[in-house]
mmCIF file of C-alpha atoms and ligand atoms in Angstrom:
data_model
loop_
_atom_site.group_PDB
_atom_site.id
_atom_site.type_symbol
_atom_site.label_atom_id
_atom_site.label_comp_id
_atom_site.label_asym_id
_atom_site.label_seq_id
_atom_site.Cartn_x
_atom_site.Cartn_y
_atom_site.Cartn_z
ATOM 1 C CA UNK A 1 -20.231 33.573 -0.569
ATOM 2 C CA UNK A 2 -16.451 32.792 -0.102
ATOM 3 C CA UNK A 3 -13.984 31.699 -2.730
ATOM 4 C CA UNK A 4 -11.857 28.998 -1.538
ATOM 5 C CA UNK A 5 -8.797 26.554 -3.516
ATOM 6 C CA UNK A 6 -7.332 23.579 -1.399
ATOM 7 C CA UNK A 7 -3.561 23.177 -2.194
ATOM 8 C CA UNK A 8 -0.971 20.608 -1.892
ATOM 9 C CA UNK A 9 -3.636 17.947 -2.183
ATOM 10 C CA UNK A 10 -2.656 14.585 -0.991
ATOM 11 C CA UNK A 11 -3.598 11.799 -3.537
ATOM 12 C CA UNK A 12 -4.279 8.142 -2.995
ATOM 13 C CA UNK A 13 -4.955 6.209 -5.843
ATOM 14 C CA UNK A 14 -6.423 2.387 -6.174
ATOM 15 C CA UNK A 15 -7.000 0.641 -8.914
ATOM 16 C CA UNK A 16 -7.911 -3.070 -9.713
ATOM 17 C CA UNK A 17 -5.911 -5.261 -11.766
ATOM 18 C CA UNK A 18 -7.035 -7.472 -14.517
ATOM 19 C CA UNK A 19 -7.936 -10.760 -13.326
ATOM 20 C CA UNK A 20 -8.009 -10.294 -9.388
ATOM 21 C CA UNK A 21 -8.989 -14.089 -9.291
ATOM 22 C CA UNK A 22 -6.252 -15.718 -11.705
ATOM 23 C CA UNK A 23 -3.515 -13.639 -10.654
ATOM 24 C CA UNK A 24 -4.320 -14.339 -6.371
ATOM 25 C CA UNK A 25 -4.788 -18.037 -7.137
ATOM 26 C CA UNK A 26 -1.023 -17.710 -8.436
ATOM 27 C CA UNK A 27 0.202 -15.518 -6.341
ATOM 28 C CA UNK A 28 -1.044 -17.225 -2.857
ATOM 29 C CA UNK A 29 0.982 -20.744 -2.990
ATOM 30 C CA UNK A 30 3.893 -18.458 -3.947
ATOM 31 C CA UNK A 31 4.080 -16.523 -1.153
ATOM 32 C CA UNK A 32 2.801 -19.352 1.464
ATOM 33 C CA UNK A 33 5.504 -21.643 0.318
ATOM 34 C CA UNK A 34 8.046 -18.705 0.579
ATOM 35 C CA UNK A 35 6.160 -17.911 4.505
ATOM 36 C CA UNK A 36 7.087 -21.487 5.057
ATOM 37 C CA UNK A 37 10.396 -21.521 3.894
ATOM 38 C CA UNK A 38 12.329 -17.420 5.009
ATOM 39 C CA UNK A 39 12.081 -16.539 8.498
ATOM 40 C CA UNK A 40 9.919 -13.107 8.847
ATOM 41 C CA UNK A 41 12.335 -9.800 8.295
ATOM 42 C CA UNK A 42 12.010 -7.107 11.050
ATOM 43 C CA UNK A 43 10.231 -4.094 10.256
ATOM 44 C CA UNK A 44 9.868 -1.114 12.579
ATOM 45 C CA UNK A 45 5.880 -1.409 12.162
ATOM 46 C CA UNK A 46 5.684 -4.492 12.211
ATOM 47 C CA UNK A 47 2.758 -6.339 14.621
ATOM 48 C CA UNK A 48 3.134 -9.835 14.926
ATOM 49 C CA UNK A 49 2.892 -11.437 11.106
ATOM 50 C CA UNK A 50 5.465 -12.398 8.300
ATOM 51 C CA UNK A 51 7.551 -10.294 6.099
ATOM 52 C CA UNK A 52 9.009 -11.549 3.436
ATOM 53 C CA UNK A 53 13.074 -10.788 2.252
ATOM 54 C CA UNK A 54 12.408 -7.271 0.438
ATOM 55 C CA UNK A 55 13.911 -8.256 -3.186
ATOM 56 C CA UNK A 56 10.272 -9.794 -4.615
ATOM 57 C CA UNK A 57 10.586 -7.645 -7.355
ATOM 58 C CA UNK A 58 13.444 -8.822 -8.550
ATOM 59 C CA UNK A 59 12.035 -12.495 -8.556
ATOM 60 C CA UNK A 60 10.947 -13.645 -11.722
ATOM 61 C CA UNK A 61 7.789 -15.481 -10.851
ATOM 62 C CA UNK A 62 6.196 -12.194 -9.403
ATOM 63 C CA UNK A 63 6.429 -10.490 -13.043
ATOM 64 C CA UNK A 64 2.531 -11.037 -13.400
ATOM 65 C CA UNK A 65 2.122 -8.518 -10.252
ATOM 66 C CA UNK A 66 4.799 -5.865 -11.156
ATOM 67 C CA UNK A 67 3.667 -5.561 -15.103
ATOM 68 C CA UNK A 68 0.355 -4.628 -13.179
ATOM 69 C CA UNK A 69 2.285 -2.324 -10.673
ATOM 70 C CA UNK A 70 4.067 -0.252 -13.350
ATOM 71 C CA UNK A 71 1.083 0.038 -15.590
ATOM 72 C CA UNK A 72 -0.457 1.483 -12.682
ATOM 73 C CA UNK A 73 2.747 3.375 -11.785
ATOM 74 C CA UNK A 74 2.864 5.165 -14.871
ATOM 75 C CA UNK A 75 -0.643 6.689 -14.693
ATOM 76 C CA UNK A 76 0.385 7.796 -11.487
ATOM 77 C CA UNK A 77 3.218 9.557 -12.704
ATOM 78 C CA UNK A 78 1.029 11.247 -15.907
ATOM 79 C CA UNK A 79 -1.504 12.134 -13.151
ATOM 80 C CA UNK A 80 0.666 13.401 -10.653
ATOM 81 C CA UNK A 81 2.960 15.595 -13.171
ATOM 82 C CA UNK A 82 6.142 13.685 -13.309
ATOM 83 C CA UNK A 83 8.400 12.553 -15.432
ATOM 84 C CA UNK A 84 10.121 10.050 -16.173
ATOM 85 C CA UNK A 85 8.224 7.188 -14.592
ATOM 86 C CA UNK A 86 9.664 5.716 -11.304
ATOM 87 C CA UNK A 87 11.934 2.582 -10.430
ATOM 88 C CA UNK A 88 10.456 -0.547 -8.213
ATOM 89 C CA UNK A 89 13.299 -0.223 -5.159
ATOM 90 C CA UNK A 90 11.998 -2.833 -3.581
ATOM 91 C CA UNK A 91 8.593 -5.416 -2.694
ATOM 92 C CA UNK A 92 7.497 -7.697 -0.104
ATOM 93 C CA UNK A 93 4.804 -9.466 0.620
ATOM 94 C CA UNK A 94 2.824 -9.414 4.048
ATOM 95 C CA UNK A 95 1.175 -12.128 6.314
ATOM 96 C CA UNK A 96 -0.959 -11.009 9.267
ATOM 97 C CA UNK A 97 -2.225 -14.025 11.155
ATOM 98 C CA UNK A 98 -5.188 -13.234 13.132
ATOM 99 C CA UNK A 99 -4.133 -10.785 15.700
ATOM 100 C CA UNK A 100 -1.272 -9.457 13.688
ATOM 101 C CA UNK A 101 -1.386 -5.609 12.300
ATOM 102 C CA UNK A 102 0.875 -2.854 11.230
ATOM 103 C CA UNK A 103 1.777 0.249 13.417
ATOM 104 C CA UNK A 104 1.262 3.829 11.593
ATOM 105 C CA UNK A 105 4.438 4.601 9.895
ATOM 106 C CA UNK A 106 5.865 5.971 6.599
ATOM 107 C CA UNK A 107 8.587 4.848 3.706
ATOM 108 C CA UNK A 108 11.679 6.266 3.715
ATOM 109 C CA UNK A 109 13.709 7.596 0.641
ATOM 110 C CA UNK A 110 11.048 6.031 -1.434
ATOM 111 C CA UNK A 111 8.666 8.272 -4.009
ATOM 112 C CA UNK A 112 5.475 6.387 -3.823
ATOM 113 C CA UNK A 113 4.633 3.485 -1.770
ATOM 114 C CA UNK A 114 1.957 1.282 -2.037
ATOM 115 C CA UNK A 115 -0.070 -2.408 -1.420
ATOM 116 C CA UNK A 116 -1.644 -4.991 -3.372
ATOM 117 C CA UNK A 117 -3.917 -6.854 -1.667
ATOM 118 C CA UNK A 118 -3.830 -11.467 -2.306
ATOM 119 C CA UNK A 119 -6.422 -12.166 0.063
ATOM 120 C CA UNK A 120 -8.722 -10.340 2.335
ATOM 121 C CA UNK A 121 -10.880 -12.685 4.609
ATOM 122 C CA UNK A 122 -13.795 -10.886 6.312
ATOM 123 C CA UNK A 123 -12.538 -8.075 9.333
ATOM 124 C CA UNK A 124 -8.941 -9.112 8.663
ATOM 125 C CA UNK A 125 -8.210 -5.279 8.564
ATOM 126 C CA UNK A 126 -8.237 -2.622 6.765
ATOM 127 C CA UNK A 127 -5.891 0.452 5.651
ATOM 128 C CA UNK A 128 -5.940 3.704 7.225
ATOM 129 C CA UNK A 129 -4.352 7.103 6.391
ATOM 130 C CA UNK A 130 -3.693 10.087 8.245
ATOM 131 C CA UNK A 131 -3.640 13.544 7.779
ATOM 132 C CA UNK A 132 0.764 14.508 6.730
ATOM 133 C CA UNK A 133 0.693 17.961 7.533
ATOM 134 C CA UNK A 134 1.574 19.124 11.384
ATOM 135 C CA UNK A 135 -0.199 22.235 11.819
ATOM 136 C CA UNK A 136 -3.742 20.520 11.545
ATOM 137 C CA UNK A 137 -2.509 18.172 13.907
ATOM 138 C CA UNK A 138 -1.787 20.887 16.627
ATOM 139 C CA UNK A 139 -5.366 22.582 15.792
ATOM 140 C CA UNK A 140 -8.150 20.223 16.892
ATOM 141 C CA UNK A 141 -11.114 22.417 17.770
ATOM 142 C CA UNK A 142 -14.361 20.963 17.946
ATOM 143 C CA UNK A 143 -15.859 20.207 14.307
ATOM 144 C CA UNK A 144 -18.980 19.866 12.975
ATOM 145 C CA UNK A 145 -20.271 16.329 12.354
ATOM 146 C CA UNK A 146 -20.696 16.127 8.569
ATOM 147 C CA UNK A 147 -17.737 16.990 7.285
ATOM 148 C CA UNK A 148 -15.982 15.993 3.613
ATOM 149 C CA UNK A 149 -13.980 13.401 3.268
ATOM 150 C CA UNK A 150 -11.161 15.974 2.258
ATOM 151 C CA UNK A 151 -11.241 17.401 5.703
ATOM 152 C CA UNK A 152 -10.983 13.913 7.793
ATOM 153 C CA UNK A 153 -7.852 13.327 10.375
ATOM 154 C CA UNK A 154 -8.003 9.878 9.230
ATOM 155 C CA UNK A 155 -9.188 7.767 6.167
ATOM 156 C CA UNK A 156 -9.696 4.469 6.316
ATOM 157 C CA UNK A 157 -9.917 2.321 3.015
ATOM 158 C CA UNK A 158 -11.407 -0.945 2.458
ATOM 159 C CA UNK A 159 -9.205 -4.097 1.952
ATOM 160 C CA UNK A 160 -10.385 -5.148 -1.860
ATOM 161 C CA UNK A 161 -8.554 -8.556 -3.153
ATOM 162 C CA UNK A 162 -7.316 -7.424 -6.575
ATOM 163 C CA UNK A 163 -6.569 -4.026 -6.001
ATOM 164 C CA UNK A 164 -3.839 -1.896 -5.729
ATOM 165 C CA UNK A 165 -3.379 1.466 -4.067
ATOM 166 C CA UNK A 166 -0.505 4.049 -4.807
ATOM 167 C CA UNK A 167 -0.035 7.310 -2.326
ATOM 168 C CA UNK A 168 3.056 9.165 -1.079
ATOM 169 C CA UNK A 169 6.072 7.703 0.626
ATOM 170 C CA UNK A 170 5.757 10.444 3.239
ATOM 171 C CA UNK A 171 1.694 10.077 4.156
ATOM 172 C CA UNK A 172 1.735 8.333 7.719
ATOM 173 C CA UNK A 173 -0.483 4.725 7.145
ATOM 174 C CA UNK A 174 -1.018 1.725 8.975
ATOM 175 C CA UNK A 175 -3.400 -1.577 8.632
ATOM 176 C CA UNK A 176 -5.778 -2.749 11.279
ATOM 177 C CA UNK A 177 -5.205 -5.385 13.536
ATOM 178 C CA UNK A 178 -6.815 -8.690 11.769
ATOM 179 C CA UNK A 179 -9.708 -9.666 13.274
ATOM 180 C CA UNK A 180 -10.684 -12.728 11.378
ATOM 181 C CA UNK A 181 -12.530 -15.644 13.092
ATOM 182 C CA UNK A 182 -11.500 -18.155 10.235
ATOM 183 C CA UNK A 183 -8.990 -21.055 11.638
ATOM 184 C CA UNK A 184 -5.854 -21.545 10.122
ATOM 185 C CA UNK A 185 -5.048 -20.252 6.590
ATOM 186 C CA UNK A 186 -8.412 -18.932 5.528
ATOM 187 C CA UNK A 187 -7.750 -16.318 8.505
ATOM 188 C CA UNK A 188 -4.593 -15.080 6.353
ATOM 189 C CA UNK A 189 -4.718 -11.463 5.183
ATOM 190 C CA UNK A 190 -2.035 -11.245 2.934
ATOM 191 C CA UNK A 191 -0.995 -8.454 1.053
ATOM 192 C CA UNK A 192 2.512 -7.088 -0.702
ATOM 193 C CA UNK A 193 3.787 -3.758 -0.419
ATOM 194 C CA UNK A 194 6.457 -2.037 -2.124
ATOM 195 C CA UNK A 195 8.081 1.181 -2.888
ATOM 196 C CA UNK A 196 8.747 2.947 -6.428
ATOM 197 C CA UNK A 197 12.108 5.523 -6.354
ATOM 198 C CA UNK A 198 13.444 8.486 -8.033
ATOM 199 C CA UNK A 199 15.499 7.812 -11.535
ATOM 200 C CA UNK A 200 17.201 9.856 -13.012
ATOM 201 C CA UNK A 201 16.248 11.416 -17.000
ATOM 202 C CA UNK A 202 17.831 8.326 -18.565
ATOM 203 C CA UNK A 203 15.176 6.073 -16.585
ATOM 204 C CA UNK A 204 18.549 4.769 -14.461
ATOM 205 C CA UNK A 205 18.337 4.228 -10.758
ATOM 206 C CA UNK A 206 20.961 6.999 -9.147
ATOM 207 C CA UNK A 207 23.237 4.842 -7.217
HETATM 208 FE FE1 FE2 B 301 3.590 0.849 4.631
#
């Protein structure tokens, strides 16, 4: 018998929010009408949907979705062992068209980034993480088949409508190309992502 302890764990939390139903059925005319109206932004990982101007947070009629976000945020935070809790820097919201998909990538000078998922239709895509640490990425000897989930190259987690997910800035992630069949806006996957950023001990953002 061996003694083992796993360090520097990696977490990724998810979590649903209240009323998954009330709060999409607000949230999706929002962010269509705003698809319709701002031109996509260009993001590095970007494959082939809409991105919406990066300052949703700071737009009043997306309160509903942040009060969720920084209820969520701040069990992170107890969980994780910091203090104090975290800033939103900044939010958008996602449209992959059939087809469309996001490349692996990570955050930049953010703490912890995340996604909330509108609407999911069926194979639209779904979120994968992969290992952060280089060395196991330079050892790949042949493993057994059954392995747990804690030694996997790459997660994958299951698009939910109504739930949010919280990991890392720095853990490499991407979302699967959407597959949908459904014609026109039924084949949407929409989600919003965001990013929450270090403040300083008087909860102020350092500028
Ligand atoms: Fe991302």
């Amino acid at each position: 018998m061996i003694n083992r302890e796993t360090l520097f764990p990696t977490p990724v939390y998810f979590k649903m929010v209240q009323d998954p139903n009330k709060l999409n059925k607000y949230l999706f005319p929002l962010i269509k009408a705003w698809s319709k109206k701002d031109k996509s932004t260009e993001k590095t990982n970007a494959g082939g949907g809409w991105h919406s101007p990066d300052n949703m947070n700071l737009k009043k009629e997306y309160k509903p979705l942040t009060d969720e976000l920084f209820t969520m945020q701040a069990e992170v935070y107890r969980d994780y062992g910091m203090e104090p809790r975290g800033a939103l820097g900044n939010m958008w919201a996602n449209i992959n068209y059939p087809g469309a998909y996001n490349k692996q990538h990570i955050h930049p000078n953010a703490q912890w980034s995340g996604v909330y998922y509108v609407k999911v239709p069926k194979n639209s895509g779904n979120l994968f993480v992969e290992d952060p640490r280089p060395g196991p990425n330079i050892m790949m000897p042949p493993r057994l088949e059954k392995l747990p989930k804690q030694l996997w190259r790459i997660v994958i987690y299951r698009a939910v409508e109504g739930q949010m997910i919280m990991f890392p800035a720095w853990l490499p992630h991407g979302v699967e190309v959407n597959e949908s069949k459904e014609k026109g806006e039924k084949g949407w996957r929409i989600s919003v992502s965001f990013n929450f950023i270090q403040v300083n001990k008087e909860g102020q953002i350092n500028q």
